Short mmCIF file of C-alpha atoms and ligand atoms in Angstrom, two decimals:
data_model
loop_
_atom_site.label_atom_id
_atom_site.label_comp_id
_atom_site.label_asym_id
_atom_site.label_seq_id
_atom_site.Cartn_x
_atom_site.Cartn_y
_atom_site.Cartn_z
CA UNK A 1 0.00 0.00 0.00
CA UNK A 2 1.07 3.58 -0.67
CA UNK A 3 1.58 5.86 2.30
CA UNK A 4 2.16 8.93 0.12
CA UNK A 5 1.49 9.45 -3.60
CA UNK A 6 2.45 12.26 -5.95
CA UNK A 7 0.88 12.38 -9.41
CA UNK A 8 1.97 14.89 -12.02
CA UNK A 9 3.35 17.22 -9.37
CA UNK A 10 5.07 20.45 -10.39
CA UNK A 11 6.87 22.94 -8.16
CA UNK A 12 8.26 26.23 -9.43
CA UNK A 13 10.24 28.95 -7.68
CA UNK A 14 9.69 32.17 -9.60
CA UNK A 15 10.97 33.65 -11.71
CA UNK A 16 12.67 30.77 -13.48
CA UNK A 17 13.33 27.67 -11.38
CA UNK A 18 11.36 24.49 -12.00
CA UNK A 19 12.23 22.45 -8.91
CA UNK A 20 9.94 19.49 -9.72
CA UNK A 21 8.56 18.60 -13.16
CA UNK A 22 5.61 16.29 -13.45
CA UNK A 23 6.71 14.03 -10.59
CA UNK A 24 5.04 10.67 -10.01
CA UNK A 25 6.19 9.12 -6.75
CA UNK A 26 4.83 6.46 -4.41
CA UNK A 27 6.17 5.90 -0.92
CA UNK A 28 5.21 2.35 -0.08
CA UNK A 29 4.62 0.96 3.40
CA UNK A 30 7.75 -0.55 4.91
CA UNK A 31 10.20 0.38 2.17
CA UNK A 32 13.55 2.14 2.45
CA UNK A 33 13.52 4.65 -0.40
CA UNK A 34 16.62 6.63 -1.33
CA UNK A 35 16.43 9.95 -3.20
CA UNK A 36 19.69 10.76 -4.99
CA UNK A 37 20.85 13.36 -7.48
CA UNK A 38 23.18 16.32 -7.89
CA UNK A 39 23.08 19.39 -5.69
CA UNK A 40 20.24 21.72 -6.68
CA UNK A 41 18.39 19.00 -8.60
CA UNK A 42 15.23 19.11 -6.47
CA UNK A 43 15.76 16.43 -3.81
CA UNK A 44 14.90 18.65 -0.85
CA UNK A 45 11.92 20.04 -2.71
CA UNK A 46 10.71 16.49 -3.29
CA UNK A 47 11.18 15.65 0.38
CA UNK A 48 9.33 18.82 1.40
CA UNK A 49 6.52 17.80 -0.96
CA UNK A 50 6.33 14.33 0.59
CA UNK A 51 6.49 15.94 4.05
CA UNK A 52 3.57 18.31 3.39
CA UNK A 53 5.94 21.25 3.96
CA UNK A 54 5.44 22.65 0.46
CA UNK A 55 2.31 22.66 -1.68
CA UNK A 56 2.33 21.42 -5.27
CA UNK A 57 1.73 24.11 -7.90
CA UNK A 58 0.04 21.46 -10.02
CA UNK A 59 -0.78 17.80 -9.66
CA UNK A 60 -2.22 15.56 -6.99
CA UNK A 61 -0.87 14.40 -3.65
CA UNK A 62 -2.31 11.94 -1.14
CA UNK A 63 -1.20 10.86 2.31
CA UNK A 64 -2.80 7.83 3.95
CA UNK A 65 -5.35 7.99 1.14
CA UNK A 66 -6.30 11.60 1.87
CA UNK A 67 -6.00 14.14 -0.96
CA UNK A 68 -4.18 17.20 0.39
CA UNK A 69 -5.59 19.62 -2.20
CA UNK A 70 -7.42 22.37 -0.39
CA UNK A 71 -6.35 21.15 3.07
CA UNK A 72 -5.86 24.00 5.55
CA UNK A 73 -2.54 24.55 7.34
CA UNK A 74 -4.17 23.14 10.44
CA UNK A 75 -5.27 20.00 8.62
CA UNK A 76 -1.83 19.60 7.03
CA UNK A 77 -0.21 19.89 10.46
CA UNK A 78 -2.57 17.24 11.78
CA UNK A 79 -1.76 14.90 8.90
CA UNK A 80 1.96 15.54 9.36
CA UNK A 81 1.81 14.81 13.05
CA UNK A 82 -0.27 11.71 12.59
CA UNK A 83 1.77 10.12 9.82
CA UNK A 84 5.22 11.66 9.47
CA UNK A 85 8.42 12.37 11.32
CA UNK A 86 11.59 14.10 10.17
CA UNK A 87 15.32 13.65 10.62
CA UNK A 88 17.58 16.45 9.38
CA UNK A 89 21.29 16.83 8.72
CA UNK A 90 21.52 19.36 11.56
CA UNK A 91 20.11 17.52 14.54
CA UNK A 92 17.94 20.36 15.91
CA UNK A 93 18.16 19.18 19.51
CA UNK A 94 17.58 21.45 22.49
CA UNK A 95 20.97 21.75 24.18
CA UNK A 96 19.77 22.41 27.70
CA UNK A 97 17.47 19.37 27.75
CA UNK A 98 18.68 15.82 28.29
CA UNK A 99 18.31 13.19 25.58
CA UNK A 100 15.19 11.87 27.27
CA UNK A 101 13.74 15.36 27.73
CA UNK A 102 14.37 16.16 24.07
CA UNK A 103 12.28 13.16 23.06
CA UNK A 104 9.62 13.87 25.70
CA UNK A 105 9.41 17.48 24.56
CA UNK A 106 8.71 16.43 20.96
CA UNK A 107 5.99 14.07 22.21
CA UNK A 108 4.45 16.89 24.23
CA UNK A 109 4.30 19.04 21.08
CA UNK A 110 2.52 16.20 19.36
CA UNK A 111 -0.06 16.02 22.14
CA UNK A 112 1.01 12.74 23.74
CA UNK A 113 -0.25 12.71 27.35
CA UNK A 114 2.47 13.37 29.91
CA UNK A 115 2.05 10.03 31.69
CA UNK A 116 2.94 8.19 28.46
CA UNK A 117 5.91 10.29 27.41
CA UNK A 118 8.64 8.99 29.67
CA UNK A 119 8.22 5.33 28.81
CA UNK A 120 7.91 6.09 25.10
CA UNK A 121 11.01 8.29 25.17
CA UNK A 122 13.04 5.68 27.02
CA UNK A 123 11.91 2.93 24.70
CA UNK A 124 12.81 4.98 21.62
CA UNK A 125 16.24 5.86 23.03
CA UNK A 126 16.76 2.22 23.89
CA UNK A 127 15.93 1.25 20.31
CA UNK A 128 18.77 3.45 19.03
CA UNK A 129 21.24 2.10 21.58
CA UNK A 130 21.21 5.08 23.93
CA UNK A 131 19.64 3.63 27.07
CA UNK A 132 22.86 4.50 28.92
CA UNK A 133 22.73 8.16 27.83
CA UNK A 134 19.19 9.15 28.85
CA UNK A 135 20.32 12.03 31.05
CA UNK A 136 23.09 13.33 28.80
CA UNK A 137 22.69 16.74 27.18
CA UNK A 138 23.42 17.04 23.47
CA UNK A 139 26.66 19.08 23.85
CA UNK A 140 28.16 16.15 25.77
CA UNK A 141 27.25 13.63 23.06
CA UNK A 142 29.17 12.71 19.91
CA UNK A 143 27.75 13.61 16.50
CA UNK A 144 26.57 10.05 15.95
CA UNK A 145 24.91 9.97 19.36
CA UNK A 146 23.17 13.28 18.71
CA UNK A 147 21.77 11.99 15.45
CA UNK A 148 20.60 8.87 17.30
CA UNK A 149 18.71 11.10 19.74
CA UNK A 150 17.13 12.88 16.76
CA UNK A 151 16.17 9.51 15.28
CA UNK A 152 14.73 8.38 18.62
CA UNK A 153 12.73 11.60 18.79
CA UNK A 154 11.30 10.85 15.35
CA UNK A 155 10.59 7.19 16.09
CA UNK A 156 8.90 7.96 19.41
CA UNK A 157 6.20 9.74 17.41
CA UNK A 158 5.37 6.35 15.84
CA UNK A 159 5.10 7.70 12.29
CA UNK A 160 4.15 5.74 9.18
CA UNK A 161 6.89 7.48 7.19
CA UNK A 162 10.25 8.77 8.39
CA UNK A 163 11.60 11.51 6.10
CA UNK A 164 15.37 12.04 6.36
CA UNK A 165 17.27 14.89 4.67
CA UNK A 166 21.00 14.04 4.42
CA UNK A 167 20.80 12.37 7.83
CA UNK A 168 24.47 11.39 7.80
CA UNK A 169 25.80 14.55 6.14
CA UNK A 170 27.42 15.85 9.34
CA UNK A 171 29.01 12.56 10.37
CA UNK A 172 32.33 10.93 9.61
CA UNK A 173 32.22 7.87 7.36
CA UNK A 174 32.22 5.17 10.03
CA UNK A 175 29.61 6.93 12.17
CA UNK A 176 27.51 7.70 9.10
CA UNK A 177 27.43 4.07 8.13
CA UNK A 178 26.33 2.98 11.62
CA UNK A 179 23.57 5.61 11.67
CA UNK A 180 22.45 4.52 8.23
CA UNK A 181 22.26 0.88 9.30
CA UNK A 182 20.14 2.01 12.20
CA UNK A 183 17.77 3.92 9.92
CA UNK A 184 17.50 1.02 7.49
CA UNK A 185 16.76 -1.34 10.37
CA UNK A 186 13.70 0.81 11.18
CA UNK A 187 12.14 0.24 7.77
CA UNK A 188 9.79 -2.70 7.50
CA UNK A 189 6.94 -3.74 9.76
CA UNK A 190 5.01 -0.87 8.20
CA UNK A 191 7.40 2.03 8.72
CA UNK A 192 8.68 3.52 5.48
CA UNK A 193 12.00 5.39 5.56
CA UNK A 194 12.82 7.97 2.87
CA UNK A 195 16.45 9.15 2.75
CA UNK A 196 17.80 12.04 0.69
CA UNK A 197 21.50 11.47 0.15
CA UNK A 198 24.48 12.40 -2.00
CA UNK A 199 26.05 9.05 -1.21
CA UNK A 200 25.52 6.35 -3.88
CA UNK A 201 26.81 3.68 -1.49
CA UNK A 202 24.09 4.61 0.95
CA UNK A 203 21.44 4.57 -1.75
CA UNK A 204 22.54 1.08 -2.82
CA UNK A 205 21.59 -0.23 0.61
CA UNK A 206 18.01 1.00 0.32
CA UNK A 207 15.27 -1.18 -1.14
CA UNK A 208 14.69 1.34 -3.94
CA UNK A 209 16.23 4.56 -5.20
CA UNK A 210 14.88 7.51 -7.16
CA UNK A 211 17.19 9.89 -9.00
CA UNK A 212 16.28 13.55 -9.37
CA UNK A 213 17.96 15.45 -12.20
CA UNK A 214 16.94 19.01 -12.97
CA UNK A 215 13.58 18.51 -11.29
CA UNK A 216 12.82 15.29 -13.13
CA UNK A 217 12.31 12.20 -10.97
CA UNK A 218 13.38 8.88 -12.42
CA UNK A 219 14.37 5.44 -11.23
CA UNK A 220 17.96 5.03 -10.14
CA UNK A 221 17.65 1.29 -9.56
P1 LIG B 1 18.61 19.68 -3.81
O1 LIG B 1 17.95 19.29 -2.54
O2 LIG B 1 18.68 18.57 -4.80
O3 LIG B 1 19.95 20.33 -3.61
P2 LIG B 1 16.55 21.72 -3.91
O4 LIG B 1 15.26 20.98 -3.90
O5 LIG B 1 17.02 22.31 -2.64
O6 LIG B 1 17.68 20.76 -4.53
O7 LIG B 1 16.48 22.87 -4.99
C1 LIG B 1 15.98 22.67 -6.30
C2 LIG B 1 16.03 24.00 -7.03
O8 LIG B 1 15.07 24.88 -6.47
C3 LIG B 1 17.37 24.71 -6.94
O9 LIG B 1 17.57 25.40 -8.16
C4 LIG B 1 17.16 25.67 -5.80
O10 LIG B 1 18.00 26.79 -5.95
C5 LIG B 1 15.70 26.04 -5.96
N1 LIG B 1 15.04 26.39 -4.69
C6 LIG B 1 14.86 25.56 -3.63
N2 LIG B 1 14.18 26.16 -2.65
C7 LIG B 1 13.92 27.42 -3.07
C8 LIG B 1 13.26 28.55 -2.52
N3 LIG B 1 12.70 28.50 -1.31
N4 LIG B 1 13.21 29.67 -3.26
C9 LIG B 1 13.75 29.73 -4.49
N5 LIG B 1 14.38 28.70 -5.09
C10 LIG B 1 14.48 27.56 -4.38
P1 LIG B 2 6.08 18.09 15.16
O1 LIG B 2 4.78 17.37 15.19
O2 LIG B 2 7.25 17.32 15.69
O3 LIG B 2 6.00 19.49 15.65
P2 LIG B 2 5.68 19.10 12.58
O4 LIG B 2 4.41 18.46 12.19
O5 LIG B 2 5.62 20.50 13.07
O6 LIG B 2 6.43 18.18 13.62
O7 LIG B 2 6.66 18.99 11.33
C1 LIG B 2 8.03 19.09 11.45
C2 LIG B 2 8.43 20.56 11.49
O8 LIG B 2 9.83 20.65 11.24
C3 LIG B 2 7.78 21.39 10.41
O9 LIG B 2 6.56 21.93 10.82
C4 LIG B 2 8.76 22.49 10.20
O10 LIG B 2 8.61 23.56 11.10
C5 LIG B 2 10.07 21.82 10.49
N1 LIG B 2 10.64 21.43 9.23
C6 LIG B 2 10.38 20.31 8.58
N2 LIG B 2 11.05 20.24 7.44
C7 LIG B 2 11.79 21.33 7.36
C8 LIG B 2 12.72 21.83 6.39
N3 LIG B 2 13.02 21.17 5.27
N4 LIG B 2 13.30 22.99 6.64
C9 LIG B 2 13.02 23.66 7.76
N5 LIG B 2 12.15 23.25 8.71
C10 LIG B 2 11.55 22.11 8.51
#
């Protein structure tokens, strides 16, 4: 089943940029989908489209079977919170909160009742191998550990689709590969993971890859 579909989607940035041309994309339940392509080709725009962060200029988009045309900002936010979570290259953690508090805070924003947050945060941090770092603040963690906290924060939301923009871009090669393995291990059992990356080696490990060139989305494998 498709979690997200794009059909004939166009996105333009005036005056002259066509960031997506007539894109047809399905994000399928449980898959690990890589999005590759040169810098400036439209990968982030595609991810923002899948993440309901940008609106198509033309074409159709659905998430969980719901057409997003005409949805209000409020409705889009609800759909995003219900179905999606994000992991970015910059980890966007709150430095003065512990790892656990960072995850709990994100759950609070999503409206998870306070009595449920602690257990869910601890379970998510455990699933990324950080059960021994619950009380550590981000500045005391390594880059790889910080990205694991960000991944735990995303997973704790129990999304259907995890959207990752260059999730290993700030990490050295060995750390990047461990974080990638962790992300790929999350795919399956329903959760789809979408990863924008420059790294062809990383893309090869995904179940499927799309290549974006000059706004045109094609199959890379
Ligand atoms: P990639 O992620 O592959 O590097 P982007 O999706 O960020 O590519 O960008 C695709 C094209 O759209 C580029 O030409 C970029 O300069 C342009 N673009 C992206 N975002 C904006 C924006 N907010 N305003 C104007 N142009 C943009
Ligand atoms: P949460 O439910 O965790 O608050 P949201 O539903 O607000 O998550 O969605 C994630 C938020 O992250 C977006 O609302 C937006 O503010 C921010 N965000 C997501 N993608 C980007 C991006 N590409 N660039 C900048 N900010 C982003």
